Short mmCIF file of C-alpha atoms and ligand atoms in Angstrom, two decimals:
data_model
loop_
_atom_site.label_atom_id
_atom_site.label_comp_id
_atom_site.label_asym_id
_atom_site.label_seq_id
_atom_site.Cartn_x
_atom_site.Cartn_y
_atom_site.Cartn_z
CA MET A 28 29.67 12.80 43.93
CA SER A 29 29.54 16.31 43.97
CA TYR A 30 26.59 17.00 41.73
CA ASN A 31 23.40 17.84 43.38
CA VAL A 32 20.36 16.85 41.50
CA ASN A 33 17.69 19.28 41.91
CA PHE A 34 14.85 19.66 39.70
CA LEU A 35 13.20 22.48 41.37
CA PHE A 36 15.14 25.49 39.75
CA LEU A 37 13.16 24.36 36.43
CA LEU A 38 10.26 26.46 37.84
CA ASP A 39 12.24 29.66 37.06
CA TYR A 40 12.72 28.78 33.46
CA TRP A 41 9.35 27.40 32.60
CA ASP A 42 8.54 30.47 30.25
CA ALA A 43 11.59 30.31 28.52
CA LEU A 44 11.10 26.44 27.86
CA LEU A 45 7.44 26.99 26.73
CA GLU A 46 8.88 29.69 24.33
CA GLY A 47 11.44 27.34 23.08
CA LEU A 48 8.64 24.48 22.67
CA MET A 49 6.56 26.77 20.71
CA THR A 50 9.15 27.51 18.35
CA THR A 51 9.70 23.61 17.92
CA LEU A 52 5.95 23.28 17.33
CA GLY A 53 5.81 26.05 14.90
CA ILE A 54 8.73 24.80 12.68
CA THR A 55 7.31 21.31 13.04
CA GLY A 56 3.89 22.26 11.99
CA LEU A 57 5.17 24.50 9.05
CA CYS A 58 7.71 21.65 7.66
CA LEU A 59 4.94 19.08 8.22
CA ILE A 60 2.34 21.08 5.84
CA LEU A 61 5.05 21.91 3.22
CA GLY A 62 6.45 18.38 3.53
CA LEU A 63 3.06 16.76 3.14
CA GLY A 64 2.39 18.85 -0.05
CA LEU A 65 5.96 18.36 -1.40
CA GLY A 66 5.96 14.51 -0.77
CA PHE A 67 2.45 13.94 -2.28
CA VAL A 68 3.38 15.53 -5.49
CA VAL A 69 6.80 13.73 -5.44
CA ALA A 70 5.07 10.24 -5.00
CA LEU A 71 2.92 11.22 -7.91
CA LEU A 72 5.67 12.45 -10.01
CA ARG A 73 7.57 9.11 -9.39
CA LEU A 74 4.76 7.22 -10.96
CA SER A 75 5.30 9.31 -14.21
CA SER A 76 6.18 7.45 -17.35
CA ASN A 77 8.89 10.09 -18.27
CA PRO A 78 12.37 8.79 -17.19
CA VAL A 79 13.80 12.23 -16.72
CA VAL A 80 10.86 13.03 -14.20
CA LYS A 81 11.33 9.49 -12.40
CA ALA A 82 15.17 9.55 -12.10
CA VAL A 83 15.29 13.15 -10.61
CA THR A 84 12.28 12.43 -8.19
CA THR A 85 13.94 9.36 -7.25
CA LEU A 86 17.52 10.60 -6.87
CA TYR A 87 15.91 13.21 -4.42
CA VAL A 88 14.01 10.85 -2.21
CA GLU A 89 17.04 8.29 -1.90
CA PHE A 90 19.57 11.22 -1.64
CA PHE A 91 17.44 12.85 1.52
CA ARG A 92 16.78 9.60 3.01
CA GLY A 93 20.22 8.08 2.74
CA THR A 94 22.13 11.23 4.24
CA PRO A 95 21.89 12.67 7.95
CA VAL A 96 19.17 15.66 8.22
CA LEU A 97 22.15 17.51 10.29
CA ILE A 98 24.59 17.52 7.25
CA GLN A 99 21.58 18.66 4.97
CA LEU A 100 20.71 21.44 7.33
CA PHE A 101 24.44 22.57 7.47
CA TRP A 102 24.91 22.46 4.10
CA ILE A 103 22.07 24.46 3.15
CA PHE A 104 22.92 26.98 6.01
CA PHE A 105 26.51 27.09 5.38
CA CYS A 106 27.40 26.07 1.78
CA LEU A 107 24.60 27.09 -0.21
CA PRO A 108 24.95 30.60 0.39
CA LEU A 109 28.45 30.36 -0.94
CA ILE A 110 27.08 29.17 -4.26
CA LEU A 111 24.22 31.42 -4.43
CA GLY A 112 26.05 34.32 -3.13
CA PHE A 113 23.63 35.54 -0.46
CA GLU A 114 23.06 34.65 3.09
CA ILE A 115 20.11 32.25 4.28
CA SER A 116 18.78 32.98 7.44
CA ASN A 117 18.74 30.12 10.09
CA PHE A 118 14.96 30.10 9.93
CA VAL A 119 14.74 29.84 6.15
CA SER A 120 17.52 27.03 6.27
CA ALA A 121 15.69 24.98 8.88
CA VAL A 122 12.49 25.12 7.09
CA ILE A 123 14.02 24.09 3.74
CA ALA A 124 16.03 21.40 5.41
CA LEU A 125 13.36 19.84 7.47
CA THR A 126 10.81 20.19 4.58
CA LEU A 127 12.98 18.34 1.96
CA TYR A 128 13.56 15.75 4.75
CA MET A 129 9.79 15.41 5.53
CA GLY A 130 9.07 15.68 1.53
CA ALA A 131 11.32 12.39 1.00
CA ILE A 132 10.02 10.21 3.82
CA VAL A 133 6.28 11.06 2.97
CA SER A 134 6.54 10.62 -0.42
CA GLU A 135 7.67 6.82 0.43
CA THR A 136 4.66 6.70 2.50
CA PHE A 137 2.28 7.83 -0.17
CA ARG A 138 3.89 5.78 -2.76
CA SER A 139 3.51 2.61 -0.95
CA SER A 140 -0.42 3.32 -0.10
CA LEU A 141 -0.89 4.18 -3.82
CA ARG A 142 0.50 0.59 -4.54
CA ALA A 143 -1.53 -1.01 -2.01
CA ILE A 144 -4.51 -0.09 -3.79
CA GLU A 145 -5.79 -3.49 -5.50
CA LYS A 146 -5.93 -3.98 -9.27
CA ASP A 147 -9.42 -5.01 -8.50
CA GLN A 148 -10.05 -1.28 -7.95
CA MET A 149 -8.65 -0.46 -11.27
CA ASP A 150 -10.89 -3.06 -12.84
CA ALA A 151 -14.03 -1.82 -11.32
CA CYS A 152 -13.11 1.54 -12.81
CA VAL A 153 -12.77 0.17 -16.36
CA ALA A 154 -15.97 -1.86 -16.00
CA LEU A 155 -17.84 1.20 -15.10
CA GLY A 156 -16.29 3.38 -17.45
CA ILE A 157 -14.65 5.71 -14.80
CA GLY A 158 -11.49 7.11 -16.11
CA GLY A 159 -8.91 10.00 -16.04
CA PHE A 160 -9.71 12.79 -13.51
CA THR A 161 -12.57 10.87 -11.93
CA LYS A 162 -10.68 7.95 -11.35
CA ILE A 163 -7.54 9.82 -9.65
CA PHE A 164 -9.12 12.11 -7.63
CA TYR A 165 -12.55 10.40 -6.56
CA VAL A 166 -11.17 6.40 -6.37
CA ILE A 167 -7.27 6.36 -6.08
CA LEU A 168 -6.35 9.49 -3.93
CA PRO A 169 -8.90 9.26 -1.27
CA GLN A 170 -7.95 5.49 -0.58
CA ALA A 171 -4.19 6.27 -0.83
CA ILE A 172 -4.68 9.24 1.74
CA LEU A 173 -6.80 7.10 3.90
CA ARG A 174 -4.29 4.31 4.06
CA ALA A 175 -1.50 6.63 4.75
CA ILE A 176 -2.76 8.27 7.55
CA PRO A 177 -1.33 5.85 10.19
CA THR A 178 2.16 5.89 8.70
CA LEU A 179 1.99 10.08 8.18
CA LEU A 180 1.42 10.17 11.86
CA SER A 181 4.63 8.17 12.60
CA ASN A 182 6.27 10.31 10.12
CA SER A 183 5.09 13.55 11.80
CA VAL A 184 6.49 12.33 15.04
CA SER A 185 10.19 11.73 13.20
CA LEU A 186 9.74 15.02 11.92
CA PHE A 187 9.02 16.59 15.72
CA LYS A 188 12.05 14.81 16.87
CA GLU A 189 14.62 15.73 14.21
CA SER A 190 13.53 19.28 14.40
CA ALA A 191 15.76 19.61 17.76
CA LEU A 192 18.50 19.63 14.93
CA VAL A 193 17.59 23.24 14.16
CA SER A 194 19.19 24.53 17.25
CA ALA A 195 22.51 23.80 15.68
CA VAL A 196 22.04 26.77 13.49
CA GLY A 197 21.07 28.79 16.47
CA MET A 198 16.95 28.39 16.00
CA SER A 199 15.79 28.98 19.50
CA ASP A 200 13.79 25.76 19.77
CA LEU A 201 13.16 23.83 22.86
CA MET A 202 16.56 22.16 22.48
CA TYR A 203 18.50 25.10 22.08
CA ILE A 204 16.69 26.76 25.21
CA GLY A 205 17.53 23.80 27.36
CA GLN A 206 21.03 24.06 26.19
CA ASN A 207 21.28 27.73 26.79
CA ILE A 208 19.85 27.30 30.22
CA SER A 209 21.84 24.45 31.09
CA SER A 210 25.23 26.00 30.50
CA VAL A 211 23.90 29.29 32.47
CA THR A 212 22.99 27.27 35.35
CA PHE A 213 25.53 24.45 35.41
CA LYS A 214 22.74 21.97 35.48
CA PRO A 215 23.10 19.87 32.45
CA VAL A 216 21.63 16.75 34.05
CA GLU A 217 18.15 18.19 35.07
CA MET A 218 17.99 20.37 31.93
CA LEU A 219 18.47 17.77 29.42
CA THR A 220 16.49 15.34 31.25
CA ALA A 221 13.53 17.91 31.38
CA VAL A 222 13.84 18.66 27.69
CA ALA A 223 13.89 15.05 26.93
CA VAL A 224 10.71 14.52 28.82
CA ILE A 225 8.83 17.58 27.15
CA TYR A 226 9.77 15.83 23.86
CA PHE A 227 8.52 12.43 25.22
CA LEU A 228 5.44 13.63 26.53
CA ILE A 229 4.36 15.12 23.16
CA ALA A 230 5.47 12.15 21.11
CA PHE A 231 4.58 9.38 23.09
CA PRO A 232 0.71 10.03 22.79
CA LEU A 233 0.91 10.76 19.17
CA THR A 234 2.99 7.42 18.61
CA ARG A 235 0.45 5.52 20.56
CA SER A 236 -2.37 7.15 18.41
CA VAL A 237 -0.96 5.38 15.46
CA SER A 238 -2.34 1.91 16.07
CA TRP A 239 -5.53 3.57 17.33
CA VAL A 240 -6.14 5.42 14.38
CA GLU A 241 -5.15 2.27 12.35
CA ARG A 242 -7.84 0.41 13.84
CA LYS A 243 -10.57 3.22 13.69
CA LEU A 244 -9.70 3.41 9.72
CA ILE A 245 -9.53 -0.31 9.17
CA HIS A 246 -12.76 -0.95 10.98
CA LYS A 247 -14.52 2.05 9.01
CA ILE A 248 -13.55 1.44 5.52
CA ALA A 249 -11.99 -2.26 5.99
CA LEU A 250 -8.93 -1.42 3.97
CA MET B 6 -25.20 -25.53 -32.78
CA GLN B 7 -28.70 -24.51 -32.43
CA THR B 8 -30.39 -24.57 -35.76
CA THR B 9 -32.93 -22.01 -34.68
CA THR B 10 -30.40 -19.43 -34.20
CA GLN B 11 -28.44 -19.68 -37.23
CA ASP B 12 -29.72 -17.25 -39.21
CA THR B 13 -30.45 -14.60 -36.61
CA PRO B 14 -27.59 -12.30 -36.44
CA ALA B 15 -25.46 -12.75 -33.26
CA PHE B 16 -25.46 -10.31 -30.57
CA ILE B 17 -21.95 -10.87 -29.33
CA LYS B 18 -19.54 -12.81 -31.82
CA VAL B 19 -16.20 -13.96 -30.52
CA ARG B 20 -13.99 -15.23 -33.23
CA GLY B 21 -10.12 -16.70 -32.82
CA LEU B 22 -9.77 -15.12 -29.33
CA LYS B 23 -6.35 -15.76 -28.26
CA LYS B 24 -4.90 -14.50 -24.96
CA SER B 25 -1.69 -14.84 -22.91
CA TYR B 26 -0.30 -13.44 -20.05
CA SER B 27 3.26 -14.10 -20.90
CA GLU B 28 5.36 -15.13 -23.83
CA THR B 29 5.25 -18.66 -23.40
CA ILE B 30 1.67 -19.50 -21.71
CA GLN B 31 -1.28 -18.96 -23.80
CA VAL B 32 -4.75 -19.03 -22.04
CA LEU B 33 -7.12 -18.59 -24.72
CA LYS B 34 -6.42 -20.67 -27.68
CA GLY B 35 -8.47 -19.33 -30.58
CA LEU B 36 -11.62 -19.23 -28.81
CA ASP B 37 -15.29 -19.06 -30.85
CA LEU B 38 -18.44 -18.10 -29.30
CA ASP B 39 -21.66 -16.75 -30.37
CA MET B 40 -24.22 -15.11 -28.10
CA TYR B 41 -27.75 -14.66 -29.39
CA PRO B 42 -30.42 -12.07 -28.60
CA GLY B 43 -32.09 -13.51 -25.69
CA ASP B 44 -29.49 -15.92 -24.73
CA ARG B 45 -28.22 -16.03 -21.12
CA ILE B 46 -24.88 -17.84 -21.15
CA VAL B 47 -23.41 -19.72 -18.15
CA VAL B 48 -19.67 -20.73 -18.76
CA ILE B 49 -18.65 -23.75 -16.93
CA GLY B 50 -15.12 -25.68 -16.72
CA PRO B 51 -12.26 -26.57 -14.77
CA SER B 52 -10.34 -23.95 -12.80
CA GLY B 53 -7.57 -22.36 -14.98
CA GLY B 54 -9.57 -23.15 -18.09
CA GLY B 55 -9.99 -19.29 -19.15
CA LYS B 56 -13.39 -18.83 -18.07
CA SER B 57 -12.39 -15.27 -16.02
CA THR B 58 -9.94 -14.54 -18.78
CA LEU B 59 -13.05 -14.76 -21.63
CA LEU B 60 -15.15 -12.24 -19.39
CA ARG B 61 -12.27 -9.97 -18.68
CA CYS B 62 -11.58 -9.91 -22.46
CA VAL B 63 -15.32 -9.25 -23.23
CA MET B 64 -15.46 -6.42 -20.74
CA GLY B 65 -11.96 -5.02 -22.39
CA LEU B 66 -10.08 -5.38 -19.04
CA GLU B 67 -7.37 -7.62 -21.03
CA ASN B 68 -5.37 -6.80 -23.98
CA ILE B 69 -6.02 -9.49 -26.28
CA ASP B 70 -3.26 -11.17 -28.76
CA GLU B 71 -5.44 -11.92 -31.52
CA GLY B 72 -9.09 -12.45 -32.41
CA THR B 73 -12.28 -10.35 -32.85
CA ILE B 74 -15.43 -9.49 -30.56
CA GLU B 75 -18.27 -7.89 -32.31
CA VAL B 76 -21.58 -6.87 -30.85
CA ASP B 77 -24.74 -6.62 -33.06
CA GLY B 78 -22.36 -6.99 -36.19
CA LYS B 79 -20.22 -3.93 -35.25
CA PRO B 80 -16.71 -4.42 -34.47
CA TYR B 81 -15.84 -4.04 -30.73
CA ILE B 82 -12.43 -5.40 -29.92
CA LYS B 83 -9.55 -6.43 -32.47
CA GLY B 84 -6.47 -7.96 -31.37
CA GLN B 85 -3.47 -6.61 -33.19
CA GLY B 86 -0.62 -8.66 -31.91
CA ARG B 87 0.67 -9.33 -28.31
CA THR B 88 2.50 -6.19 -27.91
CA GLU B 89 0.09 -4.13 -29.38
CA LYS B 90 -2.64 -2.27 -28.09
CA ASN B 91 -6.47 -3.48 -28.95
CA ALA B 92 -8.53 -1.44 -31.41
CA ILE B 93 -11.47 -1.18 -28.98
CA ASP B 94 -14.69 0.86 -29.45
CA HIS B 95 -15.30 2.40 -26.08
CA THR B 96 -19.05 3.42 -26.97
CA ILE B 97 -19.73 -0.40 -26.78
CA GLN B 98 -17.65 -1.03 -23.93
CA LYS B 99 -19.99 1.25 -22.28
CA GLN B 100 -22.78 -0.87 -22.79
CA VAL B 101 -21.18 -3.94 -20.94
CA GLY B 102 -21.38 -4.20 -17.01
CA MET B 103 -19.37 -6.77 -14.99
CA VAL B 104 -19.68 -7.87 -11.54
CA PHE B 105 -16.61 -9.71 -9.93
CA GLN B 106 -15.86 -12.45 -7.43
CA HIS B 107 -14.52 -9.88 -4.79
CA TYR B 108 -17.23 -7.15 -4.98
CA THR B 109 -14.55 -4.56 -5.80
CA LEU B 110 -16.88 -1.84 -4.29
CA PHE B 111 -15.36 1.52 -3.66
CA PRO B 112 -14.37 1.16 0.23
CA HIS B 113 -14.29 4.79 1.04
CA LEU B 114 -17.66 5.72 -0.35
CA THR B 115 -21.02 5.20 0.98
CA ILE B 116 -23.28 2.80 -0.97
CA LEU B 117 -25.32 5.41 -2.46
CA GLN B 118 -22.06 7.09 -3.77
CA ASN B 119 -20.82 3.76 -5.10
CA LEU B 120 -23.98 3.81 -7.06
CA THR B 121 -23.64 7.43 -8.35
CA LEU B 122 -20.07 7.81 -8.93
CA ALA B 123 -19.79 6.68 -12.50
CA PRO B 124 -23.02 8.07 -13.83
CA VAL B 125 -22.77 11.27 -12.25
CA LYS B 126 -18.85 11.85 -12.82
CA SER B 127 -18.41 9.85 -15.97
CA ARG B 128 -21.44 9.92 -17.84
CA GLY B 129 -22.80 13.37 -16.68
CA ILE B 130 -26.10 12.44 -15.58
CA PRO B 131 -27.53 15.09 -13.11
CA ARG B 132 -26.93 13.92 -9.46
CA SER B 133 -30.40 14.00 -8.48
CA GLN B 134 -31.68 11.88 -11.30
CA ALA B 135 -28.79 9.39 -10.74
CA GLU B 136 -29.69 9.29 -6.77
CA GLU B 137 -33.23 8.57 -7.52
CA LYS B 138 -32.17 5.94 -9.56
CA ALA B 139 -29.89 4.50 -6.95
CA ARG B 140 -32.44 4.48 -4.48
CA GLY B 141 -35.02 2.68 -6.54
CA LEU B 142 -32.49 -0.01 -7.57
CA LEU B 143 -31.36 -0.34 -3.61
CA LYS B 144 -35.03 -0.89 -2.80
CA ARG B 145 -35.56 -3.12 -5.58
CA LEU B 146 -32.55 -5.28 -4.25
CA GLY B 147 -33.59 -5.28 -0.60
CA LEU B 148 -31.12 -2.77 0.40
CA ALA B 149 -32.95 0.53 0.91
CA ASP B 150 -31.75 1.16 4.29
CA LYS B 151 -28.12 0.67 3.32
CA ALA B 152 -27.99 3.95 0.98
CA ASP B 153 -25.67 5.73 3.66
CA ALA B 154 -23.97 2.85 4.97
CA GLN B 155 -20.05 1.91 4.03
CA PRO B 156 -19.24 -1.31 2.39
CA SER B 157 -17.37 -2.70 5.34
CA GLN B 158 -20.86 -2.63 7.36
CA LEU B 159 -22.29 -5.07 4.77
CA SER B 160 -22.39 -8.69 4.68
CA GLY B 161 -20.85 -10.39 1.46
CA GLY B 162 -24.17 -10.88 0.10
CA GLN B 163 -25.06 -7.38 0.47
CA LYS B 164 -22.11 -6.23 -0.96
CA GLN B 165 -22.51 -8.43 -4.00
CA ARG B 166 -25.93 -6.81 -4.57
CA VAL B 167 -24.79 -3.61 -4.15
CA ALA B 168 -22.11 -4.32 -6.90
CA ILE B 169 -24.74 -5.60 -9.14
CA ALA B 170 -26.91 -2.43 -8.51
CA ARG B 171 -23.77 -0.40 -9.32
CA ALA B 172 -23.18 -2.12 -12.72
CA LEU B 173 -27.19 -1.72 -13.48
CA MET B 174 -27.02 2.16 -13.09
CA LEU B 175 -25.17 2.39 -16.25
CA SER B 176 -28.24 0.59 -17.88
CA PRO B 177 -25.80 -1.98 -19.39
CA GLU B 178 -27.05 -4.30 -22.59
CA LEU B 179 -24.86 -6.94 -21.42
CA MET B 180 -23.90 -8.18 -17.90
CA LEU B 181 -20.94 -10.34 -16.97
CA PHE B 182 -21.03 -12.22 -13.80
CA ASP B 183 -17.53 -14.01 -12.71
CA GLU B 184 -18.33 -16.34 -9.91
CA VAL B 185 -20.06 -13.78 -8.04
CA THR B 186 -21.10 -15.91 -5.22
CA SER B 187 -17.95 -17.90 -4.80
CA ALA B 188 -16.69 -15.95 -1.92
CA LEU B 189 -19.95 -15.97 -0.07
CA ASP B 190 -20.95 -17.94 2.90
CA PRO B 191 -23.47 -20.78 1.56
CA GLU B 192 -26.43 -19.02 3.41
CA LEU B 193 -25.65 -15.83 1.40
CA VAL B 194 -25.51 -17.43 -1.98
CA ASN B 195 -29.32 -17.50 -2.46
CA GLU B 196 -29.92 -13.48 -2.10
CA VAL B 197 -27.34 -12.95 -4.79
CA GLU B 198 -28.57 -15.76 -7.23
CA SER B 199 -32.22 -14.64 -6.85
CA VAL B 200 -31.22 -11.19 -7.71
CA MET B 201 -29.50 -12.50 -10.90
CA MET B 202 -32.96 -14.57 -11.60
CA GLN B 203 -34.94 -11.46 -11.32
CA LEU B 204 -32.63 -9.93 -14.00
CA ALA B 205 -33.20 -12.91 -16.30
CA ASP B 206 -36.99 -12.54 -15.76
CA GLN B 207 -36.43 -8.94 -17.45
CA HIS B 208 -34.46 -10.42 -20.11
CA MET B 209 -30.98 -9.14 -19.24
CA PRO B 210 -28.64 -10.51 -21.54
CA MET B 211 -25.96 -12.20 -19.20
CA MET B 212 -22.67 -14.38 -19.46
CA ILE B 213 -22.27 -15.96 -16.28
CA VAL B 214 -19.27 -18.07 -14.79
CA THR B 215 -20.49 -20.18 -11.69
CA HIS B 216 -19.66 -23.56 -9.99
CA ASP B 217 -23.30 -23.69 -8.72
CA MET B 218 -24.60 -26.40 -11.16
CA TRP B 219 -28.19 -26.12 -9.89
CA PHE B 220 -28.14 -22.25 -10.48
CA ALA B 221 -26.85 -22.86 -14.14
CA LYS B 222 -29.52 -25.26 -14.89
CA ASN B 223 -32.19 -22.72 -13.66
CA ILE B 224 -30.51 -19.47 -15.16
CA ALA B 225 -28.99 -20.66 -18.42
CA THR B 226 -30.77 -20.79 -21.81
CA ARG B 227 -27.23 -22.29 -22.86
CA VAL B 228 -24.33 -23.76 -21.17
CA VAL B 229 -20.80 -23.44 -22.60
CA PHE B 230 -18.08 -25.82 -21.42
CA CYS B 231 -14.80 -23.99 -21.52
CA ALA B 232 -11.49 -25.63 -20.74
CA GLY B 233 -8.11 -25.58 -22.17
CA GLY B 234 -8.51 -22.11 -23.63
CA VAL B 235 -11.60 -23.20 -26.05
CA VAL B 236 -15.17 -23.74 -26.00
CA VAL B 237 -15.19 -27.45 -26.10
CA GLU B 238 -18.86 -28.01 -26.14
CA ASP B 239 -22.12 -25.84 -26.13
CA GLY B 240 -25.68 -26.51 -25.88
CA THR B 241 -28.97 -26.21 -23.87
CA PRO B 242 -28.80 -26.77 -20.22
CA GLU B 243 -30.87 -30.11 -20.71
CA GLN B 244 -28.39 -31.34 -23.36
CA ILE B 245 -25.27 -30.26 -21.48
CA PHE B 246 -26.23 -31.78 -17.95
CA SER B 247 -28.23 -34.81 -19.14
CA ASN B 248 -26.44 -35.73 -22.26
CA PRO B 249 -22.99 -34.30 -22.80
CA LYS B 250 -21.52 -35.22 -26.19
CA GLU B 251 -17.66 -34.54 -25.35
CA GLN B 252 -15.88 -37.03 -23.13
CA ARG B 253 -14.25 -34.01 -21.24
CA THR B 254 -17.71 -32.42 -20.40
CA ARG B 255 -18.84 -35.65 -19.02
CA ASP B 256 -15.66 -36.19 -16.93
CA PHE B 257 -15.89 -32.65 -15.48
CA LEU B 258 -19.76 -32.89 -14.60
CA GLU B 259 -18.96 -36.37 -13.17
CA LYS B 260 -16.39 -34.77 -10.95
CA ILE B 261 -18.14 -31.73 -9.98
CA LEU B 262 -21.45 -33.68 -9.21
CA HIS B 263 -19.77 -36.30 -7.30
CA THR B 264 -18.03 -33.75 -5.12
CA GLU B 265 -21.19 -31.79 -4.66
CA ASN B 266 -23.07 -34.95 -3.56
CA ALA B 267 -20.34 -35.68 -1.14
CA ALA B 268 -20.33 -32.19 0.41
N1 ADP C 2 -3.12 -11.69 -14.41
C1 ADP C 2 -2.67 -13.15 -14.98
N2 ADP C 2 -1.54 -13.12 -15.10
C2 ADP C 2 -0.85 -14.36 -15.42
N3 ADP C 2 -1.58 -15.42 -15.35
C3 ADP C 2 -2.91 -15.37 -15.35
C4 ADP C 2 -3.63 -14.15 -14.77
N4 ADP C 2 -4.82 -14.22 -14.90
C5 ADP C 2 -5.20 -15.62 -15.15
N5 ADP C 2 -3.74 -16.16 -15.43
C6 ADP C 2 -3.68 -17.85 -15.81
O1 ADP C 2 -4.54 -18.12 -16.96
C7 ADP C 2 -5.08 -19.28 -16.77
C8 ADP C 2 -6.70 -19.31 -16.75
O2 ADP C 2 -7.11 -18.49 -15.80
P1 ADP C 2 -8.56 -18.06 -15.76
O3 ADP C 2 -9.23 -17.40 -16.74
O4 ADP C 2 -8.56 -17.25 -14.37
O5 ADP C 2 -9.45 -19.54 -15.40
P2 ADP C 2 -10.58 -19.79 -14.73
O6 ADP C 2 -11.55 -18.63 -14.53
O7 ADP C 2 -11.59 -20.75 -15.63
O8 ADP C 2 -10.53 -20.60 -13.63
C9 ADP C 2 -4.80 -19.71 -15.23
O9 ADP C 2 -3.73 -20.62 -15.83
C10 ADP C 2 -4.24 -18.52 -14.61
O10 ADP C 2 -3.23 -19.01 -13.91
MG1 MG C 3 -12.08 -17.72 -12.72
#
């Protein structure tokens, strides 16, 4: 084999990698916040008794869960401008695509946690004369959100990993920087391995914390 | 029927109550029941006989098919067909409180918040006033130190006492108890039953479903044997327990007392 594995050269590029990581974390954070809001609203809308609202939101969720994020991203970046008649920057495209993706999976998380609230709780509300706004905001939503937290953590990890796709539209995130360095230095093995390790070092503790958070929450409020 | 109460107007009057959960299966089949002022009714009967359904209908938790429920001579709930919504007087509904078998506390709120949520948010009672009342009730029920605990930190008996306190916060005129000790470990049953005895001493009108016949004898002014979706027999505890008229009542009591003695 003529390929010499040597990781030491990475030290020369740590600042570029760090910058890429910051971009990755920034876009993940932004889309996480937007996606949580969107998913929450969509979950509530899907419970609506209006058949049109229900159909539109269901279609949205199923479509974005059922198609590759890469295609969604390309479609927004390359095709949508043709329809709209103006350019959409790679940053805006990335944010839209990842937010729509996150919104779809998060809305499913919220939906199942809403459904998991026992009918008992509704009975208690009737018996106590708690209805309308108070029932939704003081009884149902807090429980739904608490129940959703562990799965939302997993959803966030998925978003973090999926965010590597934004490199495909030229966003200089961790993945993109890594690819660039590897093509300049001709060291793809070291570079891609290093990038994978960085993703892993961030995702792994988060994934592990899911079950810990779950146990804590169950202990605290006995879901 | 008791002759003494015949001419007093009934406090709760249930007439022709029919309730089905599906098109084919009717659970309550035209049930009649009168509750007079001062009555504490214990409903006994075989599992599946419709006891819970009766209480849930009185609470307004179920949409009834047919029949009426009156309170103090005023219409409270009226069935208008299986698929039509009941006519229900929500002002009267607010005077009824209910405690369930499985506590149904709000798990994300502290004990104090469980007690004050409804009065403060739904009845517009000032928070300070509601909290004062809540602390007073908790103290009375031996839970003074639990105000800031979460429901998950409480034993079943404590949770059930909190559930009773939560209902009492709204000063109900009628309390419904549906097998409130059935989910409890045997050693915790007494602390809940003695709270209910306290309420009885204060003349709280109650309708209680229980399988604890000893408790039924002690707390009831009237015992109603409910089976197959109707009231089969209705009388004083002495009469029902020592001299039941109906064969079905006798069979039921024989069976349940037999298993209790065996246990
Ligand atoms: N929500 C429900 N849906 C369908 N069937 C029900 C429901 N609740 C009760 N039932 C049925 O109604 C019958 C009476 O139940 P219930 O009132 O709980 O009786 P009890 O409290 O006397 O044991 C039972 O056959 C039960 O299976
Ligand atoms: Mg029952």
